[in-house]
C-alpha cells in the first residue's frame, strides 16, 4: 500500500475546512423564531359610574381587569382598567362596537377569541339589558393573544370586588338573578407569539 502525500495547496485547503467546521461547531445556536418577551398588565384607571344608566369604556389603550359593585342597580359600579405592556411598551387597543343587548338576569357573555372586554353598558335593573364592548390588542403591528381562558369563582352581585390575577384580562361575564344573584367573570392570560 502506497501512501500519497498531499500537496501543500491541498493540505492548506483541508486545514482551512477543518478550522471552519470547528468554528461552526462552537458557534452559539440560532435564536428561536419568536424572541421571548416580557408581558405586564398594569392598572392604569379606576372609575365609578351609575350602574343602571351609564355606559363605560376604558380609556385609550386599556382593557378591563376588574369590577366592584355594592348594592342594587341604583348603587355605583367601579371599573378597573389596565395597560398591557410588552417589553415595557404599551400595546395598542382597538375597540369594537357594542354587542347586542343581553337580559341581565340571565346573561352569559364571552368575547370573541383573543379579544378582551373594554366596556360595559347596563340599563335598568335585573330585567334590563347589558351590552359589552370588546377590543383587539396589538403590539408592533402583531396581534396579542389571550390564552388559557377560565372562569372565576362565584360572587354575590350586590357585594363584591373582582380583580383579574397577574397578566390576565377580563373576557366575559355571567350573571343570574337580581342583585343578590350570582356573578362570574371570564378571564384569560395575555400572551404574544411574535
Backbone as JSON Lines, residues from 0, in Angstrom:
{"i":0,"aa":"X","n":[0.84,-1.15,0.0],"ca":[0.0,0.0,0.0],"c":[0.89,1.22,0.0]}
{"i":1,"aa":"X","n":[0.58,2.13,-0.94],"ca":[1.39,3.35,-1.05],"c":[0.64,4.52,-0.46]}
{"i":2,"aa":"X","n":[1.36,5.29,0.28],"ca":[0.78,6.5,0.84],"c":[1.05,7.62,-0.13]}
{"i":3,"aa":"X","n":[0.02,8.42,-0.36],"ca":[0.19,9.57,-1.24],"c":[0.37,10.8,-0.37]}
{"i":4,"aa":"X","n":[1.25,11.6,-0.72],"ca":[1.48,12.85,0.0],"c":[0.55,13.91,-0.54]}
{"i":5,"aa":"X","n":[-0.01,14.71,0.36],"ca":[-0.86,15.82,-0.07],"c":[0.01,16.96,-0.52]}
{"i":6,"aa":"X","n":[-0.43,17.61,-1.55],"ca":[0.3,18.79,-1.98],"c":[0.11,19.88,-0.94]}
{"i":7,"aa":"X","n":[0.94,20.85,-0.93],"ca":[0.85,21.95,0.03],"c":[-0.47,22.68,-0.1]}
{"i":8,"aa":"X","n":[-0.96,22.87,-1.32],"ca":[-2.22,23.58,-1.55],"c":[-3.39,22.77,-1.01]}
{"i":9,"aa":"X","n":[-3.37,21.46,-1.26],"ca":[-4.46,20.6,-0.79],"c":[-4.46,20.54,0.74]}
{"i":10,"aa":"X","n":[-3.28,20.47,1.34],"ca":[-3.18,20.43,2.79],"c":[-3.7,21.73,3.4]}
{"i":11,"aa":"X","n":[-3.38,22.84,2.77],"ca":[-3.84,24.14,3.25],"c":[-5.36,24.24,3.17]}
{"i":12,"aa":"X","n":[-5.95,23.77,2.07],"ca":[-7.4,23.79,1.89],"c":[-8.08,22.91,2.93]}
{"i":13,"aa":"X","n":[-7.54,21.73,3.17],"ca":[-8.11,20.81,4.15],"c":[-8.06,21.42,5.55]}
{"i":14,"aa":"X","n":[-6.95,22.05,5.9],"ca":[-6.81,22.67,7.22],"c":[-7.82,23.81,7.39]}
{"i":15,"aa":"X","n":[-8.02,24.6,6.34],"ca":[-8.98,25.71,6.4],"c":[-10.39,25.17,6.59]}
{"i":16,"aa":"X","n":[-10.73,24.08,5.92],"ca":[-12.06,23.48,6.03],"c":[-12.29,22.96,7.45]}
{"i":17,"aa":"X","n":[-11.3,22.31,8.03],"ca":[-11.42,21.81,9.4],"c":[-11.57,22.95,10.4]}
{"i":18,"aa":"X","n":[-10.83,24.03,10.19],"ca":[-10.93,25.2,11.07],"c":[-12.32,25.81,10.99]}
{"i":19,"aa":"X","n":[-12.88,25.93,9.78],"ca":[-14.23,26.48,9.6],"c":[-15.26,25.59,10.25]}
{"i":20,"aa":"X","n":[-15.12,24.27,10.11],"ca":[-16.05,23.33,10.71],"c":[-16.01,23.43,12.23]}
{"i":21,"aa":"X","n":[-14.85,23.58,12.81],"ca":[-14.71,23.73,14.26],"c":[-15.37,25.01,14.73]}
{"i":22,"aa":"X","n":[-15.25,26.08,13.96],"ca":[-15.86,27.37,14.33],"c":[-17.37,27.25,14.34]}
{"i":23,"aa":"X","n":[-17.94,26.54,13.36],"ca":[-19.39,26.35,13.3],"c":[-19.85,25.54,14.5]}
{"i":24,"aa":"X","n":[-19.09,24.53,14.89],"ca":[-19.48,23.66,15.99],"c":[-19.57,24.41,17.32]}
{"i":25,"aa":"X","n":[-18.76,25.43,17.53],"ca":[-18.78,26.15,18.81],"c":[-19.59,27.44,18.75]}
{"i":26,"aa":"X","n":[-20.16,27.77,17.58],"ca":[-20.95,28.99,17.46],"c":[-22.23,28.86,18.29]}
{"i":27,"aa":"X","n":[-22.76,29.98,18.74],"ca":[-24.0,29.99,19.51],"c":[-25.14,29.48,18.66]}
{"i":28,"aa":"X","n":[-26.12,28.8,19.27],"ca":[-27.25,28.32,18.5],"c":[-28.06,29.49,17.95]}
{"i":29,"aa":"X","n":[-28.74,29.24,16.84],"ca":[-29.57,30.27,16.22],"c":[-30.7,30.64,17.17]}
{"i":30,"aa":"X","n":[-31.09,31.91,17.2],"ca":[-32.19,32.3,18.09],"c":[-33.49,31.66,17.63]}
{"i":31,"aa":"X","n":[-34.39,31.47,18.58],"ca":[-35.71,30.92,18.25],"c":[-36.45,31.9,17.37]}
{"i":32,"aa":"X","n":[-37.43,31.39,16.64],"ca":[-38.16,32.25,15.7],"c":[-38.9,33.37,16.42]}
{"i":33,"aa":"X","n":[-39.36,33.13,17.63],"ca":[-40.04,34.18,18.39],"c":[-39.22,34.46,19.65]}
{"i":34,"aa":"X","n":[-38.65,35.63,19.7],"ca":[-37.86,36.01,20.87],"c":[-38.77,36.13,22.08]}
{"i":35,"aa":"X","n":[-38.27,35.79,23.23],"ca":[-39.06,35.89,24.45],"c":[-39.34,37.36,24.75]}
{"i":36,"aa":"X","n":[-40.54,37.63,25.23],"ca":[-40.92,38.99,25.59],"c":[-41.36,39.0,27.05]}
{"i":37,"aa":"X","n":[-41.34,40.19,27.63],"ca":[-41.83,40.38,28.99],"c":[-43.2,41.04,28.9]}
{"i":38,"aa":"X","n":[-44.19,40.43,29.52],"ca":[-45.56,40.95,29.5],"c":[-45.95,41.37,30.91]}
{"i":39,"aa":"X","n":[-46.57,42.56,30.99],"ca":[-47.05,43.05,32.28],"c":[-48.39,43.74,32.05]}
{"i":40,"aa":"X","n":[-49.4,43.35,32.82],"ca":[-50.69,44.03,32.8],"c":[-50.68,44.96,34.01]}
{"i":41,"aa":"X","n":[-50.75,46.27,33.75],"ca":[-50.55,47.27,34.8],"c":[-51.79,48.15,34.95]}
{"i":42,"aa":"X","n":[-52.33,48.2,36.18],"ca":[-53.51,49.01,36.47],"c":[-53.24,50.46,36.13]}
{"i":43,"aa":"X","n":[-54.18,51.07,35.41],"ca":[-54.0,52.45,34.97],"c":[-55.15,53.36,35.35]}
{"i":44,"aa":"X","n":[-56.34,52.79,35.62],"ca":[-57.51,53.65,35.77],"c":[-58.58,52.91,36.57]}
{"i":45,"aa":"X","n":[-59.26,53.64,37.43],"ca":[-60.45,53.14,38.13],"c":[-61.49,54.24,38.05]}
{"i":46,"aa":"X","n":[-62.72,53.84,37.75],"ca":[-63.78,54.85,37.63],"c":[-65.1,54.3,38.15]}
{"i":47,"aa":"X","n":[-65.79,55.13,38.94],"ca":[-67.09,54.76,39.48],"c":[-68.17,55.37,38.58]}
{"i":48,"aa":"X","n":[-69.15,54.55,38.2],"ca":[-70.25,55.03,37.35],"c":[-71.59,54.55,37.92]}
{"i":49,"aa":"X","n":[-72.67,55.17,37.47],"ca":[-74.0,54.73,37.88],"c":[-74.32,53.43,37.13]}
{"i":50,"aa":"X","n":[-74.55,52.36,37.86],"ca":[-74.75,51.03,37.27],"c":[-75.93,51.0,36.29]}
{"i":51,"aa":"X","n":[-77.01,51.65,36.62],"ca":[-78.26,51.46,35.88],"c":[-78.39,52.31,34.62]}
{"i":52,"aa":"X","n":[-77.44,53.17,34.32],"ca":[-77.64,54.04,33.17],"c":[-76.38,54.39,32.39]}
{"i":53,"aa":"X","n":[-75.23,54.44,33.04],"ca":[-74.03,54.97,32.39],"c":[-73.25,53.91,31.61]}
{"i":54,"aa":"X","n":[-73.07,54.12,30.3],"ca":[-72.16,53.22,29.57],"c":[-70.73,53.55,29.99]}
{"i":55,"aa":"X","n":[-69.89,52.53,30.06],"ca":[-68.5,52.74,30.44],"c":[-67.58,52.07,29.44]}
{"i":56,"aa":"X","n":[-66.57,52.82,28.98],"ca":[-65.5,52.27,28.15],"c":[-64.17,52.67,28.77]}
{"i":57,"aa":"X","n":[-63.26,51.72,28.86],"ca":[-61.92,52.01,29.4],"c":[-61.24,53.1,28.58]}
{"i":58,"aa":"X","n":[-60.37,53.89,29.19],"ca":[-59.61,54.91,28.46],"c":[-58.72,54.28,27.38]}
{"i":59,"aa":"X","n":[-58.2,55.12,26.52],"ca":[-57.35,54.7,25.4],"c":[-56.28,53.69,25.82]}
{"i":60,"aa":"X","n":[-56.17,52.64,25.04],"ca":[-55.15,51.58,25.2],"c":[-55.21,50.84,26.52]}
{"i":61,"aa":"X","n":[-56.41,50.74,27.11],"ca":[-56.58,49.93,28.32],"c":[-57.78,49.0,28.13]}
{"i":62,"aa":"X","n":[-57.8,47.91,28.92],"ca":[-58.91,46.95,28.9],"c":[-59.32,46.65,30.33]}
{"i":63,"aa":"X","n":[-60.5,46.05,30.5],"ca":[-60.99,45.76,31.84],"c":[-60.21,44.63,32.51]}
{"i":64,"aa":"X","n":[-59.88,44.86,33.77],"ca":[-59.21,43.84,34.57],"c":[-59.86,43.7,35.95]}
{"i":65,"aa":"X","n":[-60.97,44.41,36.17],"ca":[-61.66,44.27,37.44],"c":[-62.95,45.05,37.48]}
{"i":66,"aa":"X","n":[-63.79,44.69,38.46],"ca":[-65.07,45.36,38.65],"c":[-65.49,45.15,40.09]}
{"i":67,"aa":"X","n":[-66.12,46.18,40.67],"ca":[-66.71,46.0,42.0],"c":[-68.09,46.64,42.02]}
{"i":68,"aa":"X","n":[-68.98,46.04,42.81],"ca":[-70.34,46.56,42.93],"c":[-70.88,46.2,44.31]}
{"i":69,"aa":"X","n":[-71.45,47.21,44.98],"ca":[-72.04,47.02,46.3],"c":[-73.4,47.68,46.31]}
{"i":70,"aa":"X","n":[-74.47,46.89,46.42],"ca":[-75.82,47.42,46.42],"c":[-76.63,46.91,45.24]}
{"i":71,"aa":"X","n":[-77.79,47.54,45.04],"ca":[-78.64,47.14,43.92],"c":[-78.26,47.95,42.68]}
{"i":72,"aa":"X","n":[-79.18,47.98,41.69],"ca":[-78.88,48.68,40.43],"c":[-78.74,50.19,40.59]}
{"i":73,"aa":"X","n":[-79.19,50.74,41.72],"ca":[-79.05,52.19,41.95],"c":[-77.7,52.56,42.55]}
{"i":74,"aa":"X","n":[-76.94,51.56,42.97],"ca":[-75.62,51.8,43.54],"c":[-74.58,51.91,42.42]}
{"i":75,"aa":"X","n":[-73.49,52.6,42.69],"ca":[-72.45,52.73,41.66],"c":[-71.64,51.44,41.48]}
{"i":76,"aa":"X","n":[-71.06,51.33,40.31],"ca":[-70.13,50.25,39.97],"c":[-68.77,50.87,39.71]}
{"i":77,"aa":"X","n":[-67.72,50.22,40.16],"ca":[-66.36,50.69,39.86],"c":[-65.72,49.73,38.87]}
{"i":78,"aa":"X","n":[-65.15,50.3,37.82],"ca":[-64.44,49.51,36.8],"c":[-62.95,49.8,36.93]}
{"i":79,"aa":"X","n":[-62.15,48.76,36.72],"ca":[-60.69,48.87,36.78],"c":[-60.12,48.51,35.41]}
{"i":80,"aa":"X","n":[-59.31,49.41,34.86],"ca":[-58.74,49.22,33.52],"c":[-57.22,49.2,33.61]}
{"i":81,"aa":"X","n":[-56.61,48.43,32.71],"ca":[-55.15,48.28,32.75],"c":[-54.53,48.37,31.37]}
{"i":82,"aa":"X","n":[-53.28,48.85,31.36],"ca":[-52.46,48.79,30.15],"c":[-51.9,47.39,30.01]}
{"i":83,"aa":"X","n":[-51.62,46.98,28.79],"ca":[-50.85,45.76,28.53],"c":[-49.5,46.25,28.03]}
{"i":84,"aa":"X","n":[-48.45,45.95,28.79],"ca":[-47.1,46.37,28.43],"c":[-46.31,45.15,27.96]}
{"i":85,"aa":"X","n":[-45.69,45.27,26.8],"ca":[-44.83,44.21,26.28],"c":[-43.45,44.82,26.1]}
{"i":86,"aa":"X","n":[-42.48,44.22,26.77],"ca":[-41.12,44.77,26.81],"c":[-41.14,46.26,27.19]}
{"i":87,"aa":"X","n":[-42.04,46.61,28.11],"ca":[-42.13,47.97,28.6],"c":[-42.88,48.94,27.71]}
{"i":88,"aa":"X","n":[-43.39,48.49,26.56],"ca":[-44.12,49.36,25.62],"c":[-45.61,49.06,25.7]}
{"i":89,"aa":"X","n":[-46.42,50.13,25.62],"ca":[-47.87,49.95,25.62],"c":[-48.34,49.26,24.36]}
{"i":90,"aa":"X","n":[-49.18,48.24,24.53],"ca":[-49.84,47.63,23.38],"c":[-50.97,48.56,22.95]}
{"i":91,"aa":"X","n":[-51.36,48.47,21.69],"ca":[-52.44,49.29,21.14],"c":[-53.75,48.53,21.25]}
{"i":92,"aa":"X","n":[-54.8,49.2,21.71],"ca":[-56.11,48.59,21.9],"c":[-57.07,49.18,20.87]}
{"i":93,"aa":"X","n":[-57.72,48.32,20.1],"ca":[-58.66,48.74,19.06],"c":[-60.05,48.27,19.44]}
{"i":94,"aa":"X","n":[-60.93,49.24,19.72],"ca":[-62.27,48.94,20.2],"c":[-63.19,48.44,19.1]}
{"i":95,"aa":"X","n":[-64.08,47.53,19.48],"ca":[-65.16,47.07,18.6],"c":[-66.43,47.83,18.96]}
{"i":96,"aa":"X","n":[-67.49,47.58,18.21],"ca":[-68.79,48.18,18.52],"c":[-69.39,47.49,19.74]}
{"i":97,"aa":"X","n":[-70.44,48.09,20.29],"ca":[-71.17,47.48,21.4],"c":[-71.87,46.22,20.9]}
{"i":98,"aa":"X","n":[-71.97,45.21,21.77],"ca":[-72.7,43.99,21.42],"c":[-74.19,44.27,21.42]}
{"i":99,"aa":"X","n":[-74.98,43.29,20.96],"ca":[-76.43,43.4,21.13],"c":[-76.76,43.23,22.61]}
{"i":100,"aa":"X","n":[-77.96,43.62,22.95],"ca":[-78.38,43.6,24.35],"c":[-78.61,42.17,24.85]}
{"i":101,"aa":"X","n":[-78.2,41.92,26.09],"ca":[-78.47,40.65,26.77],"c":[-79.28,40.96,28.02]}
{"i":102,"aa":"X","n":[-80.3,40.15,28.3],"ca":[-81.07,40.36,29.52],"c":[-80.16,40.07,30.71]}
{"i":103,"aa":"X","n":[-80.01,41.05,31.6],"ca":[-79.04,40.95,32.7],"c":[-79.29,39.76,33.61]}
{"i":104,"aa":"X","n":[-80.56,39.43,33.89],"ca":[-80.85,38.39,34.88],"c":[-80.48,36.98,34.43]}
{"i":105,"aa":"X","n":[-80.15,36.82,33.17],"ca":[-79.7,35.51,32.68],"c":[-78.67,35.7,31.56]}
{"i":106,"aa":"X","n":[-77.71,36.53,31.82],"ca":[-76.72,36.84,30.79],"c":[-75.47,35.99,30.94]}
{"i":107,"aa":"X","n":[-74.92,35.6,29.81],"ca":[-73.66,34.84,29.76],"c":[-72.92,35.32,28.53]}
{"i":108,"aa":"X","n":[-71.92,36.16,28.75],"ca":[-71.2,36.75,27.62],"c":[-69.73,36.32,27.62]}
{"i":109,"aa":"X","n":[-69.26,35.92,26.44],"ca":[-67.84,35.62,26.21],"c":[-67.39,36.41,25.0]}
{"i":110,"aa":"X","n":[-66.31,37.14,25.13],"ca":[-65.76,37.89,23.99],"c":[-65.28,36.92,22.92]}
{"i":111,"aa":"X","n":[-65.23,37.37,21.66],"ca":[-64.65,36.52,20.61],"c":[-63.2,36.15,20.96]}
{"i":112,"aa":"X","n":[-62.71,35.08,20.36],"ca":[-61.34,34.62,20.63],"c":[-60.34,35.77,20.53]}
{"i":113,"aa":"X","n":[-59.43,35.82,21.47],"ca":[-58.31,36.77,21.52],"c":[-58.77,38.22,21.62]}
{"i":114,"aa":"X","n":[-59.97,38.45,22.17],"ca":[-60.42,39.82,22.44],"c":[-60.72,39.96,23.92]}
{"i":115,"aa":"X","n":[-60.41,41.13,24.45],"ca":[-60.68,41.45,25.85],"c":[-61.92,42.32,25.93]}
{"i":116,"aa":"X","n":[-62.52,42.39,27.1],"ca":[-63.64,43.3,27.33],"c":[-63.06,44.66,27.7]}
{"i":117,"aa":"X","n":[-63.57,45.72,27.06],"ca":[-63.08,47.07,27.33],"c":[-64.21,48.01,27.76]}
{"i":118,"aa":"X","n":[-65.45,47.51,27.75],"ca":[-66.56,48.35,28.14],"c":[-67.78,47.54,28.52]}
{"i":119,"aa":"X","n":[-68.65,48.15,29.33],"ca":[-69.91,47.53,29.74],"c":[-70.95,48.63,29.87]}
{"i":120,"aa":"X","n":[-72.18,48.29,29.46],"ca":[-73.27,49.26,29.49],"c":[-74.52,48.53,29.97]}
{"i":121,"aa":"X","n":[-74.99,48.9,31.17],"ca":[-76.19,48.26,31.73],"c":[-77.3,49.29,31.85]}
{"i":122,"aa":"X","n":[-78.51,48.88,31.49],"ca":[-79.68,49.76,31.58],"c":[-80.74,49.09,32.46]}
{"i":123,"aa":"X","n":[-81.18,49.79,33.51],"ca":[-82.26,49.29,34.33],"c":[-81.81,48.35,35.43]}
{"i":124,"aa":"X","n":[-82.77,47.51,35.89],"ca":[-82.47,46.55,36.95],"c":[-82.14,45.19,36.33]}
{"i":125,"aa":"X","n":[-82.41,44.11,37.09],"ca":[-82.09,42.78,36.56],"c":[-82.93,42.41,35.34]}
{"i":126,"aa":"X","n":[-84.04,43.1,35.13],"ca":[-84.85,42.85,33.94],"c":[-84.42,43.74,32.77]}
{"i":127,"aa":"X","n":[-83.45,44.59,33.03],"ca":[-82.89,45.44,31.99],"c":[-81.88,44.68,31.16]}
{"i":128,"aa":"X","n":[-81.13,45.44,30.39],"ca":[-80.21,44.82,29.43],"c":[-78.78,45.29,29.63]}
{"i":129,"aa":"X","n":[-77.86,44.42,29.25],"ca":[-76.43,44.72,29.35],"c":[-75.78,44.49,28.0]}
{"i":130,"aa":"X","n":[-74.88,45.39,27.64],"ca":[-74.07,45.25,26.42],"c":[-72.61,45.28,26.83]}
{"i":131,"aa":"X","n":[-71.77,44.72,25.96],"ca":[-70.33,44.72,26.2],"c":[-69.63,45.3,24.99]}
{"i":132,"aa":"X","n":[-68.45,45.82,25.24],"ca":[-67.61,46.34,24.15],"c":[-66.25,45.65,24.25]}
{"i":133,"aa":"X","n":[-65.88,44.96,23.18],"ca":[-64.61,44.23,23.21],"c":[-63.53,45.0,22.47]}
{"i":134,"aa":"X","n":[-62.32,44.48,22.57],"ca":[-61.18,45.13,21.93],"c":[-60.16,44.09,21.51]}
{"i":135,"aa":"X","n":[-59.52,44.36,20.38],"ca":[-58.37,43.57,19.93],"c":[-57.13,44.33,20.36]}
{"i":136,"aa":"X","n":[-56.08,43.59,20.68],"ca":[-54.85,44.2,21.18],"c":[-53.7,43.84,20.25]}
{"i":137,"aa":"X","n":[-52.89,44.86,19.92],"ca":[-51.74,44.66,19.02],"c":[-50.49,45.27,19.63]}
{"i":138,"aa":"X","n":[-49.35,44.67,19.32],"ca":[-48.06,45.22,19.71],"c":[-47.14,45.15,18.51]}
{"i":139,"aa":"X","n":[-46.6,46.32,18.15],"ca":[-45.73,46.43,16.98],"c":[-46.36,45.81,15.73]}
{"i":140,"aa":"X","n":[-47.67,46.04,15.6],"ca":[-48.39,45.58,14.41],"c":[-48.79,44.12,14.42]}
{"i":141,"aa":"X","n":[-48.49,43.4,15.49],"ca":[-48.85,41.98,15.56],"c":[-49.87,41.74,16.66]}
{"i":142,"aa":"X","n":[-50.76,40.8,16.44],"ca":[-51.85,40.5,17.36],"c":[-51.33,39.93,18.68]}
{"i":143,"aa":"X","n":[-51.83,40.47,19.76],"ca":[-51.57,39.93,21.09],"c":[-52.66,38.89,21.35]}
{"i":144,"aa":"X","n":[-52.27,37.73,21.84],"ca":[-53.21,36.63,22.02],"c":[-53.62,36.5,23.48]}
{"i":145,"aa":"X","n":[-54.81,35.95,23.68],"ca":[-55.31,35.66,25.02],"c":[-55.5,34.16,25.11]}
{"i":146,"aa":"X","n":[-54.85,33.53,26.08],"ca":[-54.85,32.07,26.17],"c":[-55.32,31.61,27.55]}
{"i":147,"aa":"X","n":[-55.58,30.32,27.65],"ca":[-55.95,29.68,28.92],"c":[-57.15,30.34,29.57]}
{"i":148,"aa":"X","n":[-58.2,30.57,28.77],"ca":[-59.41,31.18,29.3],"c":[-59.98,30.37,30.45]}
{"i":149,"aa":"X","n":[-60.53,31.07,31.43],"ca":[-61.08,30.4,32.61],"c":[-62.23,31.25,33.15]}
{"i":150,"aa":"X","n":[-62.87,30.75,34.18],"ca":[-63.97,31.48,34.8],"c":[-63.71,31.56,36.3]}
{"i":151,"aa":"X","n":[-64.07,32.71,36.88],"ca":[-63.82,32.93,38.31],"c":[-64.76,32.08,39.15]}
{"i":152,"aa":"X","n":[-64.53,32.15,40.44],"ca":[-65.48,31.58,41.37],"c":[-66.72,32.47,41.42]}
{"i":153,"aa":"X","n":[-67.66,32.09,42.24],"ca":[-68.94,32.78,42.35],"c":[-68.83,34.02,43.24]}
{"i":154,"aa":"X","n":[-69.48,35.12,42.8],"ca":[-69.56,36.35,43.58],"c":[-71.02,36.74,43.72]}
{"i":155,"aa":"X","n":[-71.38,37.32,44.85],"ca":[-72.72,37.88,45.01],"c":[-72.7,39.25,44.36]}
{"i":156,"aa":"X","n":[-73.57,39.49,43.39],"ca":[-73.54,40.73,42.6],"c":[-73.59,41.97,43.48]}
{"i":157,"aa":"X","n":[-74.39,41.94,44.54],"ca":[-74.59,43.15,45.35],"c":[-73.49,43.42,46.36]}
{"i":158,"aa":"X","n":[-72.46,42.57,46.4],"ca":[-71.42,42.77,47.4],"c":[-70.12,42.08,46.98]}
{"i":159,"aa":"X","n":[-69.42,42.69,46.04],"ca":[-68.19,42.02,45.6],"c":[-67.2,42.98,44.92]}
{"i":160,"aa":"X","n":[-65.96,42.53,44.95],"ca":[-64.89,43.13,44.15],"c":[-64.16,41.98,43.49]}
{"i":161,"aa":"X","n":[-63.98,42.06,42.17],"ca":[-63.23,41.05,41.43],"c":[-62.07,41.72,40.72]}
{"i":162,"aa":"X","n":[-60.89,41.12,40.83],"ca":[-59.7,41.6,40.14],"c":[-59.06,40.42,39.42]}
{"i":163,"aa":"X","n":[-58.73,40.6,38.16],"ca":[-58.03,39.55,37.43],"c":[-56.65,39.34,38.05]}
{"i":164,"aa":"X","n":[-56.18,38.11,38.02],"ca":[-54.84,37.81,38.52],"c":[-53.78,38.42,37.6]}
{"i":165,"aa":"X","n":[-52.53,38.3,38.0],"ca":[-51.41,38.87,37.26],"c":[-51.4,38.43,35.79]}
{"i":166,"aa":"X","n":[-51.26,39.42,34.9],"ca":[-51.17,39.22,33.45],"c":[-52.41,38.6,32.83]}
{"i":167,"aa":"X","n":[-53.56,38.81,33.49],"ca":[-54.83,38.33,32.96],"c":[-55.76,39.52,32.74]}
{"i":168,"aa":"X","n":[-56.7,39.35,31.8],"ca":[-57.67,40.4,31.49],"c":[-59.07,39.79,31.42]}
{"i":169,"aa":"X","n":[-60.08,40.64,31.56],"ca":[-61.47,40.18,31.51],"c":[-61.86,39.86,30.08]}
{"i":170,"aa":"X","n":[-62.53,38.7,29.91],"ca":[-63.0,38.29,28.58],"c":[-64.5,37.99,28.56]}
{"i":171,"aa":"X","n":[-65.18,38.18,29.69],"ca":[-66.62,37.94,29.71],"c":[-67.16,37.96,31.12]}
{"i":172,"aa":"X","n":[-68.47,37.75,31.2],"ca":[-69.16,37.79,32.49],"c":[-70.45,36.98,32.39]}
{"i":173,"aa":"X","n":[-70.8,36.33,33.48],"ca":[-72.04,35.56,33.56],"c":[-72.78,36.03,34.8]}
{"i":174,"aa":"X","n":[-74.1,36.28,34.67],"ca":[-74.89,36.7,35.83],"c":[-76.27,36.07,35.77]}
{"i":175,"aa":"X","n":[-76.73,35.58,36.92],"ca":[-78.07,35.01,37.05],"c":[-78.79,35.68,38.21]}
{"i":176,"aa":"X","n":[-80.05,36.09,37.97],"ca":[-80.87,36.64,39.04],"c":[-80.78,38.14,39.19]}
{"i":177,"aa":"X","n":[-81.19,38.62,40.37],"ca":[-81.16,40.05,40.66],"c":[-79.84,40.41,41.32]}
{"i":178,"aa":"X","n":[-79.85,41.52,42.1],"ca":[-78.59,41.95,42.72],"c":[-78.07,40.96,43.76]}
{"i":179,"aa":"X","n":[-78.92,40.05,44.22],"ca":[-78.46,39.02,45.14],"c":[-78.05,37.74,44.42]}
{"i":180,"aa":"X","n":[-78.14,37.77,43.11],"ca":[-77.78,36.61,42.3],"c":[-76.27,36.44,42.17]}
{"i":181,"aa":"X","n":[-75.92,35.41,41.43],"ca":[-74.51,35.05,41.27],"c":[-73.89,35.68,40.03]}
{"i":182,"aa":"X","n":[-72.66,36.14,40.19],"ca":[-71.89,36.7,39.08],"c":[-70.56,35.96,38.99]}
{"i":183,"aa":"X","n":[-70.15,35.67,37.77],"ca":[-68.87,35.02,37.49],"c":[-68.17,35.85,36.41]}
{"i":184,"aa":"X","n":[-66.86,35.85,36.43],"ca":[-66.09,36.59,35.42],"c":[-65.25,35.62,34.59]}
{"i":185,"aa":"X","n":[-65.19,35.9,33.3],"ca":[-64.31,35.13,32.41],"c":[-63.02,35.94,32.24]}
{"i":186,"aa":"X","n":[-61.9,35.24,32.16],"ca":[-60.62,35.93,32.02],"c":[-59.66,35.03,31.25]}
{"i":187,"aa":"X","n":[-58.58,35.63,30.75],"ca":[-57.56,34.88,30.02],"c":[-56.21,35.54,30.24]}
{"i":188,"aa":"X","n":[-55.16,34.78,29.95],"ca":[-53.78,35.24,30.11],"c":[-53.29,35.91,28.83]}
{"i":189,"aa":"X","n":[-52.63,37.05,28.97],"ca":[-52.07,37.76,27.83],"c":[-50.79,37.05,27.38]}
{"i":190,"aa":"X","n":[-50.72,36.74,26.08],"ca":[-49.53,36.08,25.51],"c":[-49.16,36.76,24.2]}
{"i":191,"aa":"X","n":[-47.95,36.51,23.75],"ca":[-47.5,37.07,22.47],"c":[-46.63,36.05,21.78]}
{"i":192,"aa":"X","n":[-47.02,35.68,20.55],"ca":[-46.29,34.64,19.82],"c":[-45.19,35.21,18.95]}
{"i":193,"aa":"X","n":[-45.28,36.48,18.58],"ca":[-44.26,37.14,17.79],"c":[-44.1,36.53,16.46]}
